[in-house]
XYZ file of C-alpha atoms in Angstrom:
370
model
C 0.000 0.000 0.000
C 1.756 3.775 -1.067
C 2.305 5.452 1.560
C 0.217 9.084 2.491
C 0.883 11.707 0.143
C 2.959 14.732 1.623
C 0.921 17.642 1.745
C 3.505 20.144 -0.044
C 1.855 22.829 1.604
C 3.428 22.188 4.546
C 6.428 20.944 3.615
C 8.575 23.941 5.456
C 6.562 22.706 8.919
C 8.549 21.530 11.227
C 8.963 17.255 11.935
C 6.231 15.782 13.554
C 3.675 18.929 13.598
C 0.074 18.149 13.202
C -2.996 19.831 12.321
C -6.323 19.471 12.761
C -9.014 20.814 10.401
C -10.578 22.759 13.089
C -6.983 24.497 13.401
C -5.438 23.146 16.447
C -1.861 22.035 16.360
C -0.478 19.150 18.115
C 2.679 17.406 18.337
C 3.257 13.504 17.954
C 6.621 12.211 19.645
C 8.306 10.025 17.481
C 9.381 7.747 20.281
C 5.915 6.542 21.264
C 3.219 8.401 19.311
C 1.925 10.092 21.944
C 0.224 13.514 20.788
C 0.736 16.624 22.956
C -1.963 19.848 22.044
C -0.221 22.930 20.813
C -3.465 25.093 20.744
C -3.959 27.425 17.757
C -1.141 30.109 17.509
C 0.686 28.898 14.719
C 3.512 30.591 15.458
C 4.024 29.228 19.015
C 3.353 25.477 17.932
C 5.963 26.344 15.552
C 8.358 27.055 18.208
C 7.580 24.309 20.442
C 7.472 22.116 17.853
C 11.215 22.922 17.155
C 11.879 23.018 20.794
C 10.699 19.125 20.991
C 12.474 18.076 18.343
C 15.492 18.919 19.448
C 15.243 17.914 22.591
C 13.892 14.716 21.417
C 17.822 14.487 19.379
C 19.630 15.499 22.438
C 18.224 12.098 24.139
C 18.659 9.962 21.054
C 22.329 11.133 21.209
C 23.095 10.647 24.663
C 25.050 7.204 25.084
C 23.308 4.093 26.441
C 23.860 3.328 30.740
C 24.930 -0.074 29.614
C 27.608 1.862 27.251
C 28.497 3.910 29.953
C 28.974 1.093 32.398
C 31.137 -0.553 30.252
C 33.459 2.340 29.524
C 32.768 2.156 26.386
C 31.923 6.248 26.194
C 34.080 9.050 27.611
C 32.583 9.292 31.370
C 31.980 12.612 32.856
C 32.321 13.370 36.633
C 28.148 13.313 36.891
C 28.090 9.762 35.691
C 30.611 9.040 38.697
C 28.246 10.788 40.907
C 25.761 8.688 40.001
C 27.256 5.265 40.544
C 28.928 6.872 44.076
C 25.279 8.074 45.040
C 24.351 4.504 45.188
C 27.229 3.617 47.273
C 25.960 5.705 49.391
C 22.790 3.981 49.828
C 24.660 0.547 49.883
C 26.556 1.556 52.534
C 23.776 3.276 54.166
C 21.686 -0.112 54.342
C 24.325 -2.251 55.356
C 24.890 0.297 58.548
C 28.378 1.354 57.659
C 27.173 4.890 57.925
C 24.662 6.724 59.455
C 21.482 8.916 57.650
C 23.666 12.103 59.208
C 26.986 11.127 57.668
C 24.825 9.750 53.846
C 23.229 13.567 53.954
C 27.023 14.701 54.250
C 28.102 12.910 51.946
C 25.598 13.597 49.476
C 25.554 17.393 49.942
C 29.647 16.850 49.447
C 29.052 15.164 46.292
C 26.483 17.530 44.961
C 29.261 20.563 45.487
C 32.188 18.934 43.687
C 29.379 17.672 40.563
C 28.842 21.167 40.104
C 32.057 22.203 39.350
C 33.542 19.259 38.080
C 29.766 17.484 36.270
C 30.725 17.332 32.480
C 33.994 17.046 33.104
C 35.543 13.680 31.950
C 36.438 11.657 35.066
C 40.293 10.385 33.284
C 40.302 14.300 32.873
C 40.282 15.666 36.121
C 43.869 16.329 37.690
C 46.094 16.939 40.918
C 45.944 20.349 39.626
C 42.330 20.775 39.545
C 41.493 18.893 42.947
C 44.440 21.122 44.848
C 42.902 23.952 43.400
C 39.502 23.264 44.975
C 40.888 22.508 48.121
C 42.717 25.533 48.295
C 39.701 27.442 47.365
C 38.250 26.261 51.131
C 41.718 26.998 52.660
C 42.332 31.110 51.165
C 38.634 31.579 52.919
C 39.583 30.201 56.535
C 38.014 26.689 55.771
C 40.785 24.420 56.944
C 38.490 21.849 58.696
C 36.049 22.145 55.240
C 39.168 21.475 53.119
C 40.206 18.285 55.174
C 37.128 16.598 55.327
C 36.435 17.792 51.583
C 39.786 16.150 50.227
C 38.783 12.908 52.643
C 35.706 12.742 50.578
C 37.671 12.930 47.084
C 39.817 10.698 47.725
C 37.314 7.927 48.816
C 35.150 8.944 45.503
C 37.960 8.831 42.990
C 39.081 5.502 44.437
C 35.929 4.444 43.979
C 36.806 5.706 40.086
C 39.986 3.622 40.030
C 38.199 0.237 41.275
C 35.322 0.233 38.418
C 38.116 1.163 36.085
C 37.369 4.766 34.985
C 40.871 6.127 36.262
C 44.555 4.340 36.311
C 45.111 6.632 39.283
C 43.548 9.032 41.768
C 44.351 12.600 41.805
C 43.844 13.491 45.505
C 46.174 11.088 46.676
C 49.269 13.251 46.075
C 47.703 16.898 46.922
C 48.789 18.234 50.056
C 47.038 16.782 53.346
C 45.259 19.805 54.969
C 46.636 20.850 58.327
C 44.129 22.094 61.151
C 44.769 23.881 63.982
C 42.677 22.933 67.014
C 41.370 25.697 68.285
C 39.022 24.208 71.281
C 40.599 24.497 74.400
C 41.010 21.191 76.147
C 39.107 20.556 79.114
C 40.661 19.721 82.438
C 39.626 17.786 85.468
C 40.319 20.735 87.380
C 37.590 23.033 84.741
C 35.211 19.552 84.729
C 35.155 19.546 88.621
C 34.615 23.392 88.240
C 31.813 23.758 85.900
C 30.077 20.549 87.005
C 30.070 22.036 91.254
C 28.443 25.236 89.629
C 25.908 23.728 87.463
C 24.489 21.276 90.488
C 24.381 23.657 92.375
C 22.573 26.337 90.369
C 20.796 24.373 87.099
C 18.519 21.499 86.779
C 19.869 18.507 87.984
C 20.234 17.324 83.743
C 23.068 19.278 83.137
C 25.178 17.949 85.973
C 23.810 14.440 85.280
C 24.868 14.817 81.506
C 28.633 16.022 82.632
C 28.834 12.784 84.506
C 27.224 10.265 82.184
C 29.587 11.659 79.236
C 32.765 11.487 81.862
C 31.987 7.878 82.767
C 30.660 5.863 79.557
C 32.561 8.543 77.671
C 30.002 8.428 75.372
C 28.808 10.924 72.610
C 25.968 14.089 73.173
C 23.192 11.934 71.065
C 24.469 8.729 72.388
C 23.418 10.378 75.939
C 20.311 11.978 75.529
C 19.197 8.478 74.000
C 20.593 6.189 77.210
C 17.438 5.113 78.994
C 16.483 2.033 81.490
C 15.859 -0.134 78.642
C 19.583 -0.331 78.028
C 20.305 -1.696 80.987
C 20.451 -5.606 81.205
C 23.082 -8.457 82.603
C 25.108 -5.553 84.592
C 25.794 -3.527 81.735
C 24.734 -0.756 79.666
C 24.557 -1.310 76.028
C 25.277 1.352 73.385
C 24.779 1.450 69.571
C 26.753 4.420 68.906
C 24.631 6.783 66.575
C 27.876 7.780 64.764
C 29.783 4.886 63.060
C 27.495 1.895 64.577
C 29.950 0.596 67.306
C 28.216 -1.851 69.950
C 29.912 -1.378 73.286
C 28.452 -2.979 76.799
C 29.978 -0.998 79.722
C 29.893 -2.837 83.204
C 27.528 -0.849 85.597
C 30.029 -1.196 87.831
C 33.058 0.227 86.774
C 34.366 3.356 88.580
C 36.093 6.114 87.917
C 38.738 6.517 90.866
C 39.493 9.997 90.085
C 36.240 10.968 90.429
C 35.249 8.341 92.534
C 31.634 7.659 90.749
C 30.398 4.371 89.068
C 28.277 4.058 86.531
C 25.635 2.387 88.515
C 25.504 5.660 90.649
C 25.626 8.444 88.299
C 22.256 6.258 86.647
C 21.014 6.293 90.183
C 20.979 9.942 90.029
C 19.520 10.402 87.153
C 15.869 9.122 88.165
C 13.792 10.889 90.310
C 10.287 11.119 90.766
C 9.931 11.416 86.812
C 8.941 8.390 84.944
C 10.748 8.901 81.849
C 12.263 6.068 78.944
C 15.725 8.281 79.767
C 18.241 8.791 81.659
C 18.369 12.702 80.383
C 14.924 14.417 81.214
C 12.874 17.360 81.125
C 11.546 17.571 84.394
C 8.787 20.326 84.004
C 7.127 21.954 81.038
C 8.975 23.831 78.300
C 7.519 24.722 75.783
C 6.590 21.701 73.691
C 8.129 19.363 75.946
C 6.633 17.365 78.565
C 7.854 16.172 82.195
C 9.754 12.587 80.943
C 10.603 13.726 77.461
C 14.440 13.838 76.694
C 16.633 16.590 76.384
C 17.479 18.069 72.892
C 21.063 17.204 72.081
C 21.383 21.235 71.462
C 20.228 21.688 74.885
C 23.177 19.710 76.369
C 25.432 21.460 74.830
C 24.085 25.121 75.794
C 23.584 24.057 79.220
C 27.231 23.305 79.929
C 28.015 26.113 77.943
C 26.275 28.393 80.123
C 27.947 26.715 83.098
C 30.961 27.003 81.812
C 30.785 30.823 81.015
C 29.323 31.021 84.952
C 32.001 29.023 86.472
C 34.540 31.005 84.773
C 36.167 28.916 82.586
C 37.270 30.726 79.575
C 39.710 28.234 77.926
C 43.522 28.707 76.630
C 44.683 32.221 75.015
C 43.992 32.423 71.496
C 41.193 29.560 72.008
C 37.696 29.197 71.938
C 36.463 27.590 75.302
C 36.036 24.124 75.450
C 32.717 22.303 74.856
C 30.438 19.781 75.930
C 32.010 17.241 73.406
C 35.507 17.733 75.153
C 34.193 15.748 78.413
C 34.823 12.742 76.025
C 38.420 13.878 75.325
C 38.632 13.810 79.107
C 37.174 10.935 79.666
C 39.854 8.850 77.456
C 42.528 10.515 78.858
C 41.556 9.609 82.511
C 40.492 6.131 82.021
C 43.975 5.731 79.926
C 45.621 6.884 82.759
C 43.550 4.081 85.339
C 42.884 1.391 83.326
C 44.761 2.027 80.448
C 44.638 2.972 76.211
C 43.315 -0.380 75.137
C 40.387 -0.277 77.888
C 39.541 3.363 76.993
C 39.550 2.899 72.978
C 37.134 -0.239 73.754
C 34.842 2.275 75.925
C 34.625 4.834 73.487
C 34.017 2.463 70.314
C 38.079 3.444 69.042
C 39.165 -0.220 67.979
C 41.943 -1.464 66.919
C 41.799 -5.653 65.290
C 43.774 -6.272 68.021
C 41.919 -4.853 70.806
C 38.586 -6.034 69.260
C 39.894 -9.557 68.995
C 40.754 -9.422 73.008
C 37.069 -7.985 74.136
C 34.568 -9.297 71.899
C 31.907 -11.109 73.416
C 32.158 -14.580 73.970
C 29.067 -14.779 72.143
C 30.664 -14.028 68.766
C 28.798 -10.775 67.580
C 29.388 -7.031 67.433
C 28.948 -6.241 70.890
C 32.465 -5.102 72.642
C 32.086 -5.712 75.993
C 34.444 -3.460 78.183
C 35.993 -5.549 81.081
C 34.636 -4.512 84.581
């Protein structure tokens, strides 16, 4: 059968433009005949009509995933992005990282695909990647530039294993230097600030100075220690950041300080019924009597004590913080019990030291020796 005759009159029309009799335009995608209405300005339908079409060539030239997988095409720096963002997720579901450190990592990624999206991955140089980090460093971003050039180098060895890249261009920049600028906290400031606050704040920030100094645990780890971890003698923590599973011994103590961990719990419930250890004990705001404390909270609290207590911190400093009662902690306990007992308390593990105090039960759970 002959095919339809072309209509010469509209042989200047743009590829697959329609028209009804009535006068309304419509455009037919080649890839699956669906028809999209143009409406009757001919000279707009025109326009889309071109607009589509090239669009429509754009996509037909892009190169096929499976192409693209295989390194068959020159890659470009967003295709790498793509396969990383899913290594993300992997990771994410098998519990290697947490839903904090994913949204890090994906905000990371995002920053470096703009700059660096069509380039091609074999492209991308030493040059370019110390030129980014520097970027952070000129504007006073030393701790941004670290953990940014951390993040490269784990993406563009992901690069090197799928076999887009013979080798990875961060490895040879320059490793970022940071100055600490916290002042460390002594047991002379901790015994300081902790006499103020019990003596003039609630009775949470105290209990949240002494929780962090025994378990040496982290500010969300705290606020989310409750009765219900309790069992067999000793308190169990999944550590929010990094997953670590560490059992402390309710009865270890702290000679220094001379307080167990059975004690300081002790004092944190009172006439409160609350699922933790680290409770409002009134009304404020939205919060109810039992409800735990905001990690923000903790960390204002003993800032506030601090600043009343008069601890100002080292010259040239910024005072120390809430999270530098775990710095403490380590150092103390190293000093009692010593490093390998105070890396297994704070989820720091070496093979060795995980071989010697895993559970006799053979899963994740470190148990710290009493």
């Amino acid at each position: 059968m002959p095919g339809k005759r072309r209509n010469m009159s509209r042989r200047d029309w743009p590829a697959n433009l329609r028209c009804r009799r009535d006068g309304y335009y419509s455009w037919v995608n080649p890839t699956d005949g669906r028809e999209y209405g143009l409406g009757r300005d001919k000279r707009a339908a025109f326009a889309q009509a071109v607009e589509a079409n090239l669009q429509i060539m754009a996509l037909c030239d892009k190169p096929r995933l499976v192409d693209r997988l295989n390194g068959t095409t020159d890659t470009t720096f967003a295709d790498l992005a793509a396969l990383y963002r899913q290594e993300i997720d992997k990771r994410l579901e098998r519990a290697k990282i947490v839903k904090a450190t994913a949204m890090s990592m994906r905000q990371r990624l995002a920053t470096i695909e703009t700059r660096w999206g069509a380039t091609k991955v074999a492209q991308i140089t030493t040059k370019d990647a110390a030129d980014m980090l520097r970027e952070y460093e000129d504007a006073g971003k030393e701790r941004m530039a670290q953990s940014m050039r951390s993040f490269m180098l784990d993406v563009f060895n992901h690069a090197v294993a799928i076999g887009w890249r013979e080798t990875n261009p961060v490895a040879v920049t320059k490793a970022v230097t940071v100055e600490v600028e916290r002042s460390r906290l002594t047991l002379e400031d901790f015994r300081a600030i902790h006499a103020y606050a019990a003596a003039n704040m609630a009775p949470r920030v105290a209990r949240a100075m002494e929780l962090a100094l025994i378990t040496g645990q982290r500010r969300d780890d705290l606020r989310n220690m409750g009765p219900k971890d309790i069992s067999d003698g000793y308190l169990w923590v999944v550590q929010s950041k990094g997953g670590a599973r560490v059992s402390i011994p309710v009865g270890i103590r702290l000679q220094v300080v001379n307080w167990s961990l059975s004690e300081v719990v002790a004092n944190c419930r009172d006439a409160v019924l609350s699922k933790h250890f680290l409770h409002h004990n009134a009304i404020v705001g939205k919060a109810r009597p039992g409800d735990p404390i905001r990690a923000q909270t903790i960390s204002l609290e003993f800032a506030e004590a601090r600043d009343k207590a008069g601890i100002t911190g080292s010259t040239g400093k910024t005072p120390p913080t809430f999270h530098e009662i775990r710095s403490l902690a380590a150092r103390l306990w190293t000093d009692e019990r010593g490093e390998a007992f105070a890396k297994a308390l704070l989820g720091h593990k070496s093979a060795e030291m995980a071989a010697l105090y895993r559970d006799k039960r053979g899963d994740d759970w470190v148990r710290v020796p009493g």
